[in-house]
Amino acid sequence: MTRIYLDYAATTPTDPEVVKAMLPYFNETFGNPSSIYSYGQETKGAIAEARSKVAGLINARDEEIVFTSGGSEADNSAIKGVAFANKSKGDHIITSSIEHHAVIEPCKFLERQGYKVTYLPVDEYGLVDPDSVRKAITDNTILISIMHGNNEIGTIEPIAEIGKIARDAGVYFHTDAVQTVGHIPTDVNELGVDLLSMSAHKLYGPKGVGALYIRKGTKLFPLIHGGDQEKGRRASTENVPGIVGLGKAVELAQQGMTEEAERLSFLRDKLITGLQERIDHSRLNGHPVNRLPNNVNVSIEYIEGESMVLNLDLEGICCSTGSACTSSSLEPSHVLLAIHLSHELAHGSLRFTLGKWNTEEDIETVLNTLPGIINRLRAMSPLAKKS
Amino acid sequence: MTRIYLDYAATTPTDPEVVKAMLPYFNETFGNPSSIYSYGQETKGAIAEARSKVAGLINARDEEIVFTSGGSEADNSAIKGVAFANKSKGDHIITSSIEHHAVIEPCKFLERQGYKVTYLPVDEYGLVDPDSVRKAITDNTILISIMHGNNEIGTIEPIAEIGKIARDAGVYFHTDAVQTVGHIPTDVNELGVDLLSMSAHKLYGPKGVGALYIRKGTKLFPLIHGGDQEKGRRASTENVPGIVGLGKAVELAQQGMTEEAERLSFLRDKLITGLQERIDHSRLNGHPVNRLPNNVNVSIEYIEGESMVLNLDLEGICCSTGSACTSSSLEPSHVLLAIHLSHELAHGSLRFTLGKWNTEEDIETVLNTLPGIINRLRAMSPLAKKS
Amino acid sequence: MPDPTSLYSEKVMEHFSNPRNVGDMENPDGTGHVGNPVCGDIMELYIKVDNNTITDAKFKTFGCGAAIATSSMVTEMVIGKTIEEALEISNRAVAEALGGLPPVKMHCSVLAEEALKLAIDDYLAKRDKEDGENE
Amino acid sequence: MPDPTSLYSEKVMEHFSNPRNVGDMENPDGTGHVGNPVCGDIMELYIKVDNNTITDAKFKTFGCGAAIATSSMVTEMVIGKTIEEALEISNRAVAEALGGLPPVKMHCSVLAEEALKLAIDDYLAKRDKEDGENE
Ligand SMILES: Cc1ncc(COP(=O)(O)O)c(C=O)c1O
Ligand SMILES: Cc1ncc(COP(=O)(O)O)c(C=O)c1O
């Protein structure tokens, strides 16, 4: 059975070209970039090249890019780093109720340390109202963190508008762009952000590497203290193969971004329409238009998400759900609850996220496979009979 | 020109077998370990296997191992994690004056946050006196952090003795074992440590991955907040290839550890003796006996380290120095100053660290090459004429 | 030994893929209803009792793979048992019969046990009531 | 463009490997001594002056690659220059003549400039003293 992977938002396979670019840095050009002999200097050059590529993609300067171990570290560095370094200026942070855990949990940690955090609500499509940001700003606000594209429901937030508000108020603005970098334009100046997080494994790069954009002049403490690496902003021997991989992934992403986004949007819409046609008692989650090109998120009434995911897996289709399934809490996705879905619908959600290697046939297969599964599960459901 | 690499303490090439073990996890078995379908579960299994290997090497339980992005993150997690989580118990930390920057800098950060840190002196060989640890403990002491093997001068610290003292006093004890894990025995129970840091790229694993051992019951906050990964102790999509690589590296290290340590000790002593015979006005730094099997650190009078390193590089030999060379401060190594070396001798240090692929011929080559370089540089030195 | 490449044991997947005794039951002697949409699992369990022995059991479940498998397993386990024997079936026994459950899924086996107990309680209450009416 | 695979430019490495004008000088007309072991760089610069023109220069240096290369370069640059011309040699000029230096190494070019200035000062002081004696 060939597997159909439709969970690219969870992680992407590393592009073979990326792996190829990384390979020499494991044991040929393997020196420590801090070393002064040529073995070391060669890896330093490779890092500089990757840095330029990443900076280029988001219209930043090379020295504004700090490599991290992934999106979560970038988010933690931005949020805790700004909070700790600007304590004397204020103790208030504004974020949204649909952020990734890598943003929410650092905020909760800071609350326990005495900071105040406003979690802005979103509308039924998952949009943050820029006006609500403006209203939430106080004299004590030191940071606003609103994600660029939501990883669950695919909604793209009005970052540029919020960026203007933040700039006017003189408040640092961070965006978690883990789901957008390499997929849709992410120009730090157009978006008006001071900090931006990205993660390689969401754009066909390797797991365990990411980057934080830090606008020149932004005051923040490092999360990992130690050596002089990354100009003292992030200690630790550089993950050279990983960084080279991120650079290569960014290069590949930049090459065909517009075409790929169009291709994926077409497949996405085909899947959305097909599901609406073939499955009654279902609804699309997230914004119908301001939406990541690769994201389809639907709630199927009367049945639970994990059981659908498992059945699809048995048919060779990989996707995910916002159901509580594997988390130790029994709560479904906070994002789905934030857009006012009932618990039942939140537990009954399915997310398909498309990528490079998906074809129209994949979509057909899903559309042909899913209705049978749903019928079988609905026949088992004590909720369905009540409809 | 074939290069002779003698800087294994800075970083090791990744063993080809390790790279081979990693490769399938880039784009064959690439699923997110948190996913419930089989693609994801397969990577979860791979992580569990690596965790067992790491736990096995240090005699820990699987669930006491948390994977990190390297040694620096492990050190930061241990030190800041314990400090923040145990604030109500006390605000005093004890460490030594020869720790790696990844330990010293978090301590300095904590000092700026109001904590008190004692930096214990060491003797001329770089040894911490366990009795000085005992005396430094107060009612407010919450953490002791003393490294296992020093990365510059190779001195092995009396960790087991200090472990007993920490246990008796009921104080958490962390050791930075980045230079020892996989090279000499590092049994967490024999050492009596509650926290232990390691880094894959120091034992022929990949850069960008490491681990922190956390003894069951130890109270500490995560450094990277977010998702549920690593049982909530370290968020972020797992670096699956990196973790698999660390597991493989640990497996290989364990297989031939005793023999390799003996082989390296022999080469090390050959180099030390040879240098003493052929180069006058030089001295060995670090402990003559309690010493990492692969570490040779010498100070050469009248000349500066970087110029020696560069000349050796021109002859194809890679090594390092404790001179200020590439750091932005003009200060030489704090470790060399801590063992009471004069500035001149500290600037004139050379470190050769041996590894898997070194042979007796490599040692001969160094012994034949270095004297000429030293003579040439001494002829240029305004200090030499004064001797 | 749990298979590290799968969330669930083979037995769980087998019951999940081919659940036994799914469906409604006409005039059940006892009905157990547990769970709610908030926690994501709802189970309904029906039993037929004849001469103090459970002769049939059916279930309907809204829930994850473990919820479906434990429902299926518990119905299979109770059929043929006396009321007293059935009351001794613990959630651990259900989980064990399935070759184990992941720790985060043990609550499903608890639900299955509860649904069974409630169905038996329902049967006993009805019987007592009938007995009372017959007096 | 700096070579990203090397800490230093080719020119620096060339001067480092084959430094010009190394050594002591008998009866120098001026001596400049800068630096100390604490910061890891010590330079001694000697000049011979004839008719207001620097006719020879020698150096001895304890220091890193950049320290040696800047010493070598500055001796090469001053030979043949008048005192006034030599005083105009800035640290930037030395660094540029070497094809640039890494930022953390610019201080070496400063040391080279200082050593030269001190050697010239020394020469001028001696000359003034001699002039005074001759009066
Ligand atoms: C929006 C968003 N932010 C942050 C992260 C965390 O990234 P990483 O797993 O690389 O730490 C993810 C993905 O896991 C994400 O989708
Ligand atoms: C003793 C010691 N601790 C910590 C580290 C930091 O490890 P990493 O570079 O993996 O962050 C190193 C090496 O750089 C080291 O030698």
Coordinates of C-alpha atoms in Angstrom, one line a residue, chain A residues 9-329:
Chain A
A9 CA 1.7 20.9 8.9
A10 CA 2.8 18.4 11.6
T11 CA 6.1 17.8 9.8
T12 CA 7.5 17.5 6.3
P13 CA 9.9 14.9 5.0
T14 CA 13.3 16.5 4.4
D15 CA 13.7 17.1 0.7
P16 CA 16.4 14.8 -0.7
E17 CA 18.2 17.8 -2.1
V18 CA 18.4 19.2 1.5
V19 CA 19.7 15.9 2.8
K20 CA 22.3 15.9 0.0
A21 CA 23.4 19.5 1.0
M22 CA 23.7 18.5 4.6
L23 CA 25.7 15.3 4.2
P24 CA 29.2 16.7 3.7
Y25 CA 28.9 18.5 7.0
F26 CA 28.6 15.4 9.1
N27 CA 32.1 14.1 8.6
E28 CA 33.9 15.8 5.8
T29 CA 33.5 19.5 6.6
F30 CA 32.8 18.9 10.2
G31 CA 35.0 21.4 12.1
N32 CA 33.7 23.5 14.9
P33 CA 32.8 26.9 13.4
S34 CA 34.6 28.6 16.3
S35 CA 37.9 27.0 15.5
I36 CA 40.5 29.1 13.7
Y37 CA 42.0 26.5 11.5
S38 CA 40.5 25.9 8.1
Y39 CA 38.4 22.9 9.1
G40 CA 36.5 25.3 11.4
Q41 CA 36.4 28.3 9.1
E42 CA 34.9 26.2 6.3
T43 CA 31.8 25.5 8.4
K44 CA 31.7 29.1 9.5
G45 CA 31.4 30.0 5.8
A46 CA 28.6 27.5 5.4
I47 CA 26.7 29.0 8.2
A48 CA 27.1 32.5 6.8
E49 CA 25.7 31.3 3.5
A50 CA 22.7 29.7 5.1
R51 CA 22.1 32.9 7.2
S52 CA 22.0 35.0 4.0
K53 CA 19.5 32.7 2.4
V54 CA 17.2 32.8 5.4
A55 CA 17.6 36.6 5.7
G56 CA 16.9 36.9 2.0
L57 CA 13.6 35.0 2.2
I58 CA 12.1 37.2 4.9
N59 CA 13.8 40.5 3.7
A60 CA 16.0 40.8 6.8
R61 CA 19.6 41.5 7.3
D62 CA 22.0 38.6 7.8
E63 CA 22.9 39.7 11.3
E64 CA 19.2 39.8 12.3
I65 CA 19.0 36.0 12.0
V66 CA 19.7 33.7 15.0
F67 CA 19.6 30.0 14.4
T68 CA 17.8 27.9 17.0
S69 CA 16.8 24.3 17.6
G70 CA 13.4 24.8 16.1
G71 CA 10.2 26.8 16.3
S72 CA 9.5 26.2 20.0
E73 CA 12.9 27.5 21.0
A74 CA 12.5 30.6 18.7
D75 CA 9.1 31.3 20.3
N76 CA 10.5 30.8 23.8
S77 CA 13.5 33.0 23.1
A78 CA 11.4 35.8 21.7
I79 CA 8.8 35.8 24.5
K80 CA 10.8 35.1 27.6
G81 CA 13.8 37.0 26.2
V82 CA 11.8 40.2 25.7
A83 CA 9.9 39.8 28.9
F84 CA 13.0 39.3 31.1
A85 CA 15.0 42.1 29.3
N86 CA 12.3 44.7 29.5
K87 CA 10.9 44.0 33.0
S88 CA 11.8 47.6 34.0
K89 CA 9.6 49.0 31.2
G90 CA 6.5 46.9 31.9
D91 CA 5.1 43.5 32.6
H92 CA 2.2 43.1 30.2
I93 CA 2.1 40.9 27.2
I94 CA -0.7 40.6 24.6
T95 CA -1.3 37.4 22.6
S96 CA -4.2 35.5 21.2
S97 CA -6.2 32.5 22.3
I98 CA -5.2 30.5 19.2
E99 CA -1.4 30.5 19.5
H100 CA 0.7 27.4 19.3
H101 CA 1.6 25.9 22.7
A102 CA 5.1 27.1 22.2
V103 CA 3.8 30.7 22.6
I104 CA 1.0 30.0 25.1
E105 CA 3.1 28.0 27.6
P106 CA 5.9 30.6 27.9
C107 CA 3.2 33.1 28.5
K108 CA 1.7 31.0 31.2
F109 CA 5.1 30.5 32.7
L110 CA 5.6 34.3 32.7
E111 CA 2.2 34.7 34.4
R112 CA 3.4 32.5 37.2
Q113 CA 6.5 34.8 37.4
G114 CA 4.2 37.8 38.0
Y115 CA 3.7 39.0 34.4
K116 CA 0.3 39.9 33.1
V117 CA -0.9 38.3 29.8
T118 CA -4.0 39.2 27.7
Y119 CA -5.2 36.3 25.6
L120 CA -7.3 38.0 22.9
P121 CA -10.4 36.2 21.6
V122 CA -10.8 35.5 17.9
D123 CA -13.9 35.4 15.7
E124 CA -15.6 32.3 14.4
Y125 CA -13.0 32.1 11.6
G126 CA -10.1 32.4 14.0
L127 CA -9.2 36.0 13.1
V128 CA -7.8 38.4 15.7
D129 CA -9.3 41.8 15.5
P130 CA -6.5 44.4 15.1
D131 CA -8.7 46.8 17.0
S132 CA -8.8 44.5 20.0
V133 CA -5.0 44.6 20.0
R134 CA -5.0 48.4 20.0
K135 CA -7.5 48.4 22.9
A136 CA -5.5 45.9 24.9
I137 CA -2.3 48.0 24.9
T138 CA -1.5 49.7 28.1
D139 CA 1.5 51.7 29.4
N140 CA 2.9 48.4 30.7
T141 CA 2.7 46.5 27.5
I142 CA 6.1 45.3 26.4
L143 CA 5.3 42.6 23.8
I144 CA 2.6 41.6 21.4
S145 CA 2.7 38.0 20.0
I146 CA 0.3 37.0 17.3
M147 CA 0.9 34.1 15.0
H148 CA 1.0 34.5 11.2
G149 CA -0.7 31.4 10.0
N150 CA -2.6 29.1 12.4
N151 CA -1.3 25.5 12.3
E152 CA -4.7 23.9 13.0
I153 CA -7.3 25.8 11.1
G154 CA -5.0 27.6 8.6
T155 CA -6.3 31.1 9.3
I156 CA -3.9 33.8 8.3
E157 CA -3.9 36.7 10.7
P158 CA -3.8 40.4 9.8
I159 CA -0.2 40.8 10.9
A160 CA 0.7 43.9 8.8
E161 CA -2.2 45.8 10.4
I162 CA -1.3 44.7 13.9
G163 CA 2.3 45.5 13.1
K164 CA 1.4 49.1 12.4
I165 CA -0.5 49.3 15.7
A166 CA 2.5 47.9 17.6
R167 CA 4.9 50.3 15.9
D168 CA 2.7 53.2 16.7
A169 CA 2.5 52.2 20.3
G170 CA 6.2 51.5 20.5
V171 CA 5.6 47.9 21.6
Y172 CA 7.7 44.9 20.4
F173 CA 5.8 42.7 18.0
H174 CA 6.5 39.0 17.6
T175 CA 4.9 36.6 15.1
D176 CA 5.1 32.8 15.0
A177 CA 5.5 32.3 11.3
V178 CA 6.4 28.6 11.6
Q179 CA 3.5 27.7 9.3
T180 CA 4.0 30.4 6.7
V181 CA 7.7 30.9 6.1
G182 CA 8.5 29.3 2.8
H183 CA 4.9 28.9 1.9
I184 CA 3.5 32.4 1.6
P185 CA 5.3 35.8 1.5
T186 CA 6.8 36.7 4.9
D187 CA 8.5 40.0 4.6
V188 CA 9.4 41.3 8.0
N189 CA 9.1 44.9 6.9
E190 CA 5.8 44.5 5.2
L191 CA 4.5 42.6 8.2
G192 CA 6.1 45.2 10.6
V193 CA 7.4 42.6 13.0
D194 CA 10.4 42.9 15.4
L195 CA 10.6 39.1 16.0
L196 CA 9.7 36.2 13.8
S197 CA 9.9 32.5 14.5
M198 CA 10.5 29.7 11.9
S199 CA 11.2 26.0 11.9
A200 CA 13.0 24.0 9.2
H201 CA 11.0 20.9 9.4
K202 CA 7.8 22.7 8.3
L203 CA 9.4 23.6 4.9
Y204 CA 11.2 20.4 3.9
G205 CA 14.2 21.1 6.1
P206 CA 15.4 18.9 8.9
K207 CA 13.9 18.6 12.4
G208 CA 15.8 20.2 15.2
V209 CA 16.7 23.5 13.6
G210 CA 14.9 26.8 13.2
A211 CA 15.6 30.5 13.4
L212 CA 14.5 33.6 15.1
Y213 CA 14.5 36.9 13.3
I214 CA 15.5 39.7 15.7
R215 CA 15.1 43.3 14.3
K216 CA 18.2 45.3 14.9
G217 CA 17.9 47.2 18.3
T218 CA 15.4 44.8 19.8
K219 CA 16.3 44.2 23.4
L220 CA 16.1 40.6 24.6
F221 CA 18.0 38.2 26.8
P222 CA 19.3 34.9 25.4
L223 CA 17.5 31.7 26.3
I224 CA 20.7 29.6 26.1
H225 CA 23.6 31.4 27.7
G226 CA 27.2 30.3 27.2
G227 CA 29.7 30.7 24.4
D228 CA 29.9 33.5 21.9
Q229 CA 28.1 31.8 19.1
E230 CA 25.4 33.7 17.1
K231 CA 27.0 36.9 18.4
G232 CA 26.3 35.9 22.0
R233 CA 22.6 35.6 21.3
R234 CA 22.4 31.8 21.3
A235 CA 25.2 29.7 22.8
S236 CA 26.1 26.1 21.7
T237 CA 28.2 24.6 19.0
E238 CA 26.3 25.3 15.8
N239 CA 24.2 22.5 14.3
V240 CA 26.1 22.9 11.0
P241 CA 24.3 20.2 9.0
G242 CA 21.0 21.4 10.3
I243 CA 21.7 25.0 9.5
V244 CA 22.9 24.2 6.1
G245 CA 19.8 22.1 5.6
L246 CA 17.6 25.0 6.6
G247 CA 19.5 27.2 4.2
K248 CA 18.9 24.8 1.4
A249 CA 15.3 24.3 2.3
V250 CA 14.7 28.1 2.2
E251 CA 16.5 28.3 -1.2
L252 CA 14.2 25.6 -2.6
A253 CA 11.1 27.1 -1.1
Q254 CA 11.9 30.5 -2.5
Q255 CA 12.3 29.2 -6.0
G256 CA 8.8 27.9 -6.6
M257 CA 6.8 29.5 -3.8
T258 CA 4.1 31.2 -5.9
E259 CA 3.5 28.3 -8.2
E260 CA 3.4 25.8 -5.3
A261 CA 1.0 27.9 -3.3
E262 CA -1.3 28.1 -6.3
R263 CA -1.1 24.3 -6.9
L264 CA -1.8 23.6 -3.3
S265 CA -4.7 26.0 -3.1
F266 CA -6.2 24.3 -6.1
L267 CA -5.9 20.9 -4.4
R268 CA -7.1 22.3 -1.1
D269 CA -10.2 23.8 -2.6
K270 CA -10.9 20.5 -4.5
L271 CA -10.7 18.7 -1.2
I272 CA -12.9 21.2 0.6
T273 CA -15.6 21.2 -2.1
G274 CA -15.5 17.4 -2.4
L275 CA -15.9 16.9 1.3
Q276 CA -18.8 19.4 1.4
E277 CA -20.5 17.5 -1.4
R278 CA -20.0 14.0 -0.1
I279 CA -20.3 14.4 3.6
D280 CA -23.4 15.8 5.2
H281 CA -23.4 17.2 8.7
S282 CA -19.9 18.5 8.3
R283 CA -18.4 22.0 8.4
L284 CA -15.2 23.8 7.4
N285 CA -13.1 25.2 10.2
G286 CA -11.0 28.3 9.8
H287 CA -11.2 31.2 7.4
P288 CA -12.7 30.5 3.9
V289 CA -10.3 32.9 2.2
N290 CA -7.5 34.1 4.4
R291 CA -6.2 30.6 4.6
L292 CA -3.0 28.7 4.3
P293 CA -2.8 27.2 0.8
N294 CA -2.4 23.7 2.2
N295 CA -4.8 23.6 5.0
V296 CA -8.2 21.8 5.2
N297 CA -9.8 21.5 8.6
V298 CA -13.3 20.0 8.9
S299 CA -15.6 18.9 11.7
I300 CA -17.7 15.8 11.1
E301 CA -20.7 15.6 13.3
Y302 CA -21.5 12.6 15.6
I303 CA -18.1 10.9 15.4
E304 CA -14.7 11.4 17.0
G305 CA -11.5 12.4 15.3
E306 CA -9.0 9.8 16.5
S307 CA -11.2 7.0 15.3
M308 CA -11.3 8.6 11.9
V309 CA -7.6 9.2 11.8
L310 CA -6.9 5.5 12.7
N311 CA -9.3 4.3 10.1
L312 CA -7.7 6.5 7.5
D313 CA -4.3 5.2 8.6
L314 CA -5.5 1.7 8.0
E315 CA -6.3 2.8 4.5
G316 CA -2.8 4.4 4.1
I317 CA -3.9 8.0 4.6
C318 CA -2.1 10.2 7.2
C319 CA -3.9 13.2 8.7
S320 CA -4.5 14.6 12.1
T321 CA -7.3 15.7 14.5
G322 CA -7.9 18.4 17.1
S323 CA -9.4 15.7 19.3
A324 CA -7.9 15.2 22.7
C325 CA -6.6 11.8 21.5
T326 CA -3.0 11.6 22.6
S327 CA -2.7 14.4 25.0
S328 CA -3.0 13.5 28.6
S329 CA -5.8 16.1 29.1

